[in-house]
Coordinates of C-alpha atoms in Angstrom, one line a residue:
Chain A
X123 CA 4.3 -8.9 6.6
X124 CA 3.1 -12.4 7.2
X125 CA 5.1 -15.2 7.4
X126 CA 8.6 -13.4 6.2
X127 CA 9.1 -13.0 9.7
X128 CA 9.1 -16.0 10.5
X129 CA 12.5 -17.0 8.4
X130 CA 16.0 -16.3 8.7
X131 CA 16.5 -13.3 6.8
X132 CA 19.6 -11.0 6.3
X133 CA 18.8 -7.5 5.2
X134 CA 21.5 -5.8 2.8
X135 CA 20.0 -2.0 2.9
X136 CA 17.8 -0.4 5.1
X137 CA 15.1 2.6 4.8
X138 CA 15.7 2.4 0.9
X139 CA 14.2 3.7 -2.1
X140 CA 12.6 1.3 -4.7
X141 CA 15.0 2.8 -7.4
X142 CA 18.2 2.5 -4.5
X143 CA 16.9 -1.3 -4.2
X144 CA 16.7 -2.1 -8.1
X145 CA 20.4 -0.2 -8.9
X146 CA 21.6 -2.7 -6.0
X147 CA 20.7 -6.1 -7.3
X148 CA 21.6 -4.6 -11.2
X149 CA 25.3 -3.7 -9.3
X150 CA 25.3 -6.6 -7.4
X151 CA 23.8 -10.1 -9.3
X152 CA 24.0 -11.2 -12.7
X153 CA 20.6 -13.4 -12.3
X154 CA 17.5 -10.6 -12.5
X155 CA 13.8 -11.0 -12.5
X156 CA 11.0 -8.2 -12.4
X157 CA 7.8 -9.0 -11.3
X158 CA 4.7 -6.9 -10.5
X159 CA 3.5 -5.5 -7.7
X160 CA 1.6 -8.4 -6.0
X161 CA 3.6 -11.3 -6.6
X162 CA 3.4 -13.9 -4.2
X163 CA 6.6 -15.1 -2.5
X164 CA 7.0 -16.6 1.1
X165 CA 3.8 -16.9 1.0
X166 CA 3.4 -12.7 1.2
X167 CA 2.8 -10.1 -1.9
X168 CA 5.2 -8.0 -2.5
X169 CA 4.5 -4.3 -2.0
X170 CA 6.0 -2.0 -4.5
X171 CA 6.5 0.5 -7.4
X172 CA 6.6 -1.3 -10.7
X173 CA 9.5 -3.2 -12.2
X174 CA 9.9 -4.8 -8.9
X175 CA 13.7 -6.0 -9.4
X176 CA 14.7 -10.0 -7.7
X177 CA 18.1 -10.7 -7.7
X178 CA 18.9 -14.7 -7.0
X179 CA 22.0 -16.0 -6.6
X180 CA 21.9 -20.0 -6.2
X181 CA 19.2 -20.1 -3.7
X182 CA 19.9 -17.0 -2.3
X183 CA 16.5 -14.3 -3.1
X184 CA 17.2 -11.2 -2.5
X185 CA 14.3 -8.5 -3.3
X186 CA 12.8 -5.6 -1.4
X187 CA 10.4 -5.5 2.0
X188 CA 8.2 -2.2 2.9
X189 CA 7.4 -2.5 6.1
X190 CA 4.1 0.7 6.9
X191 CA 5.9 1.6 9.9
X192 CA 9.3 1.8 8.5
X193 CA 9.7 1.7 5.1
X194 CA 11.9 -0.5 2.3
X195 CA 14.5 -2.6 3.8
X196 CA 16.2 -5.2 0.7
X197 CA 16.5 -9.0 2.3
X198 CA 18.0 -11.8 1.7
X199 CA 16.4 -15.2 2.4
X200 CA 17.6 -18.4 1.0
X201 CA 14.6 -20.7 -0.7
X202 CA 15.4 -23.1 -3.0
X203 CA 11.5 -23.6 -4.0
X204 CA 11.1 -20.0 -4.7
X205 CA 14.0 -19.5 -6.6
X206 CA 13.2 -22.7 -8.5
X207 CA 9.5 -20.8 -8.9
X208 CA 11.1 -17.5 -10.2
X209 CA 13.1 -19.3 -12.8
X210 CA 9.9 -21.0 -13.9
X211 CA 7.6 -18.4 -14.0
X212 CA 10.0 -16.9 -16.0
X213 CA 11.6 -18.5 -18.6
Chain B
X174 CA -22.7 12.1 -13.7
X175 CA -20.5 11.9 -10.3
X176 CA -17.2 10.5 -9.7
X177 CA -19.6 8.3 -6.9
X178 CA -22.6 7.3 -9.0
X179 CA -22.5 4.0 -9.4
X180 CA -19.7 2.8 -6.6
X181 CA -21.1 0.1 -4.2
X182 CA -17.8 -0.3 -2.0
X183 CA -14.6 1.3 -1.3
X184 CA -11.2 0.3 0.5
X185 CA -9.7 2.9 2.6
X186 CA -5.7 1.7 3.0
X187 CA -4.1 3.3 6.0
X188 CA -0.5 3.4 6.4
X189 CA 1.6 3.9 10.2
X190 CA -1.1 6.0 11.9
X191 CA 2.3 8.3 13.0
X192 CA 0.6 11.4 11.8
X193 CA -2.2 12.6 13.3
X194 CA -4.3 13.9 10.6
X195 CA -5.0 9.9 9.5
X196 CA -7.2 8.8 11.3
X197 CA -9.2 12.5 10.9
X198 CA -8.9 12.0 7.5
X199 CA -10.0 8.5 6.9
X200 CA -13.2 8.8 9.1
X201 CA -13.7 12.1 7.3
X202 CA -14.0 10.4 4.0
X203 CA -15.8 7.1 5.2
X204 CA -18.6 9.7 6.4
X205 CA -18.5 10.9 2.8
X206 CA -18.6 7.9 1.7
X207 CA -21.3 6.2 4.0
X208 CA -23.3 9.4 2.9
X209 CA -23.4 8.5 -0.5
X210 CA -24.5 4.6 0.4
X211 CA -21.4 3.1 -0.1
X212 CA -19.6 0.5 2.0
X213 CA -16.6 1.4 3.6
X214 CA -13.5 -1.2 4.3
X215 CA -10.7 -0.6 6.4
X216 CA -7.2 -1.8 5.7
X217 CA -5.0 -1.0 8.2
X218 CA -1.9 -2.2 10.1
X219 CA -3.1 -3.1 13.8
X220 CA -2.5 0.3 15.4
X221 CA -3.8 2.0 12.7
X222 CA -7.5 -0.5 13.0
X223 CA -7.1 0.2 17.0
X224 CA -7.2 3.7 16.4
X225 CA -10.6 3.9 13.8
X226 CA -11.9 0.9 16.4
X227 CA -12.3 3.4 19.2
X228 CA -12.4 6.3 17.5
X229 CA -16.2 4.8 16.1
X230 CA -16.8 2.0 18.7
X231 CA -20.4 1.3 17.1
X232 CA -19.1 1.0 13.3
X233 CA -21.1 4.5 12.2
X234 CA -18.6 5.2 9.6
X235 CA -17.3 2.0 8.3
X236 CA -18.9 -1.4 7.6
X237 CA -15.3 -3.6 8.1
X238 CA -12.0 -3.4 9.1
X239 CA -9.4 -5.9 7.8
X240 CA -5.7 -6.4 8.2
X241 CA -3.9 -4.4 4.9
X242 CA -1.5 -7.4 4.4
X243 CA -4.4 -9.6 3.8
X244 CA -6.4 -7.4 2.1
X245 CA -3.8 -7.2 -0.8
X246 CA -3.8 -10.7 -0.9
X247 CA -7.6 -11.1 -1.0
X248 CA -7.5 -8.0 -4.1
X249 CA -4.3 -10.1 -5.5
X250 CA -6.4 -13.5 -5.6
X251 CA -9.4 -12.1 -6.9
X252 CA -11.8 -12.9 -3.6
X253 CA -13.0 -9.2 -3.4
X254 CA -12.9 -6.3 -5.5
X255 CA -13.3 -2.6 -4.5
X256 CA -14.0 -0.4 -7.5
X257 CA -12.9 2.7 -5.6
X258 CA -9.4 3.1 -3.3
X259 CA -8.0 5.8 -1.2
X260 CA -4.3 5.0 0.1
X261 CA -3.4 7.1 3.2
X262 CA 0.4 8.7 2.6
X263 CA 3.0 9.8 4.6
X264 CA 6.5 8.1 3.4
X265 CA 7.7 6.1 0.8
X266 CA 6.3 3.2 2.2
X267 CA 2.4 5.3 1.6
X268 CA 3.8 5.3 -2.2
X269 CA 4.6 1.6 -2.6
X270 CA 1.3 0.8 -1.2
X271 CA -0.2 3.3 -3.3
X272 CA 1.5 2.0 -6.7
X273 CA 0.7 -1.3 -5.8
X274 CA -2.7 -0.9 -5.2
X275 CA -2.8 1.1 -8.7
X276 CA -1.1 -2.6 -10.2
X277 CA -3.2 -4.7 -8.7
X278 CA -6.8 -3.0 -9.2
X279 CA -9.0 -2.3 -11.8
X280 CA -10.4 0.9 -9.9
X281 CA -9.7 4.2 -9.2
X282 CA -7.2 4.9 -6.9
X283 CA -6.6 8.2 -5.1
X284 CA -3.7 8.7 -2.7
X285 CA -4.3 11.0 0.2
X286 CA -0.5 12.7 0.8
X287 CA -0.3 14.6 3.5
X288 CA 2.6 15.2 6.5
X289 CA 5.7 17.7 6.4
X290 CA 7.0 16.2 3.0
X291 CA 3.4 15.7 1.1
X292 CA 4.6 18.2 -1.9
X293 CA 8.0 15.5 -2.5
X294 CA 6.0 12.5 -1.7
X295 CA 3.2 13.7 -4.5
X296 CA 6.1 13.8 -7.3
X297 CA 6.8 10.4 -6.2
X298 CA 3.1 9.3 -7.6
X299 CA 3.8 8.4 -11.1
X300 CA 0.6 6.0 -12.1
X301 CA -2.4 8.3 -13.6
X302 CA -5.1 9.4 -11.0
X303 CA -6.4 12.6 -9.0
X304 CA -4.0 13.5 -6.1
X305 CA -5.5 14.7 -2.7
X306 CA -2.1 16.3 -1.0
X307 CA -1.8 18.8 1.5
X308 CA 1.3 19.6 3.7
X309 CA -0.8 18.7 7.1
X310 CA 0.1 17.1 10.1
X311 CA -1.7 18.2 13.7
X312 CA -4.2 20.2 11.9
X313 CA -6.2 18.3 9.3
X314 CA -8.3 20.8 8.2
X315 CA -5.5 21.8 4.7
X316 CA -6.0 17.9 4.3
X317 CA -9.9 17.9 4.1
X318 CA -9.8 21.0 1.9
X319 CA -8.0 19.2 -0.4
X320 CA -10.0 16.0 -0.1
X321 CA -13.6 18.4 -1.0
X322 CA -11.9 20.2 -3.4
X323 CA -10.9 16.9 -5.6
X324 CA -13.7 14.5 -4.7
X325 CA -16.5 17.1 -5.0
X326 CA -18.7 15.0 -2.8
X327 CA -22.3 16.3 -4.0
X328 CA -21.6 16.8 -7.9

């Protein structure tokens, strides 16, 4: 999934559901942001079923990945230019 | 007038090309298709565009295929537009591709669910369209029963 790859990325769950991914970040971050289906982050568009739940914590993103092959893994990669985009977009 | 009439291209969005019955059914409907005068596109992950490659080495049945990730993000930024979809299902990750395609097109979308768990996977379909599902996986023909009996290919 394009250049994701590429960066240092931690994954928290692994062969999740959407809904398993969105009741993580609610549980686990007190900074949320939904976005659609589509939206553009690491320079990739984020696959999934509608609210797509972002949890950031400092620069920290963490939102889910669907891989074809292998289905939704939730990562964690550290951008402070995306997170600073998020809070943008939506404020 | 035809679900068809009217439709100049379609985007057929395979997913991992680990059930058999996929590639059957997406050169199945891209004969349909091609029958009808529309252009085909195929949006696949790279086994899944090896596959259809060889399996129609002098492009019969299809007039591209492209790599899915890019594809989105052609559809996303508004550099090409299908007015007609079928995404290829057979796990969860078949849904979110499915859903997103439904978000991010003004077109009609129809998922093709097949594999051992096609009835579950079908509840997990939520946006409004016609469902092609049948609980297939060696033998495709359930699958192409399913895909006649919703697209009704000469009405």
């Amino acid at each position: 999934m394009g250049c994701l790859d590429k960066l240092p990325y931690e994954i928290l769950l692994r062969n999740s559901s959407f809904s398993e991914c969105r009741e993580y970040i609610k549980k686990n971050f007190k900074e949320i942001y939904e976005v659609k289906p589509g939206y553009k982050i690491f320079d990739v568009y984020i696959i999934g079923v509608p609210p797509i739940t972002i949890g950031v914590d400092g620069n920290d993103l963490v939102f889910p990945y669907t891989k074809p092959c292998h289905g939704t893994f939730l990562v964690k990669v550290a951008s402070d230019e995306e997170a600073a985009r998020l809070r943008k977009n939506k404020k | 007038m035809g679900k068809l009439d009217n439709i100049e291209s379609a985007v057929l969005v395979m997913g991992c090309p680990q059930v058999p019955v996929q590639t059957t059914a997406v050169l199945y409907i891209a004969y349909k298709l091609k029958q009808k005068g529309i252009s085909v596109n195929i949006a696949g992950t790279p086994a899944a565009r090896m596959l259809i490659k060889y399996a129609d080495p002098e492009s019969h049945y299809f007039d591209a295929i492209k790599d899915l990730d890019k594809t989105i993000g052609d559809i996303v930024e508004k550099r090409e537009k299908y007015p007609l979809c079928f995404v290829f299902i057979h796990n969860d990750a078949g849904v979110s591709y499915a859903t997103t395609m439904d978000s991010v097109m003004d077109s009609d979308v129809y998922p093709v669910i097949f594999g051992s768990n096609a009835e579950e996977l079908s509840d997990e379909i939520k946006f409004e369209c016609e469902k092609i599902v049948a609980v297939a996986a060696h033998n495709p023909k359930p699958l192409i029963n399913s895909i006649d009996g919703v697209m009704k290919w000469d009405a």
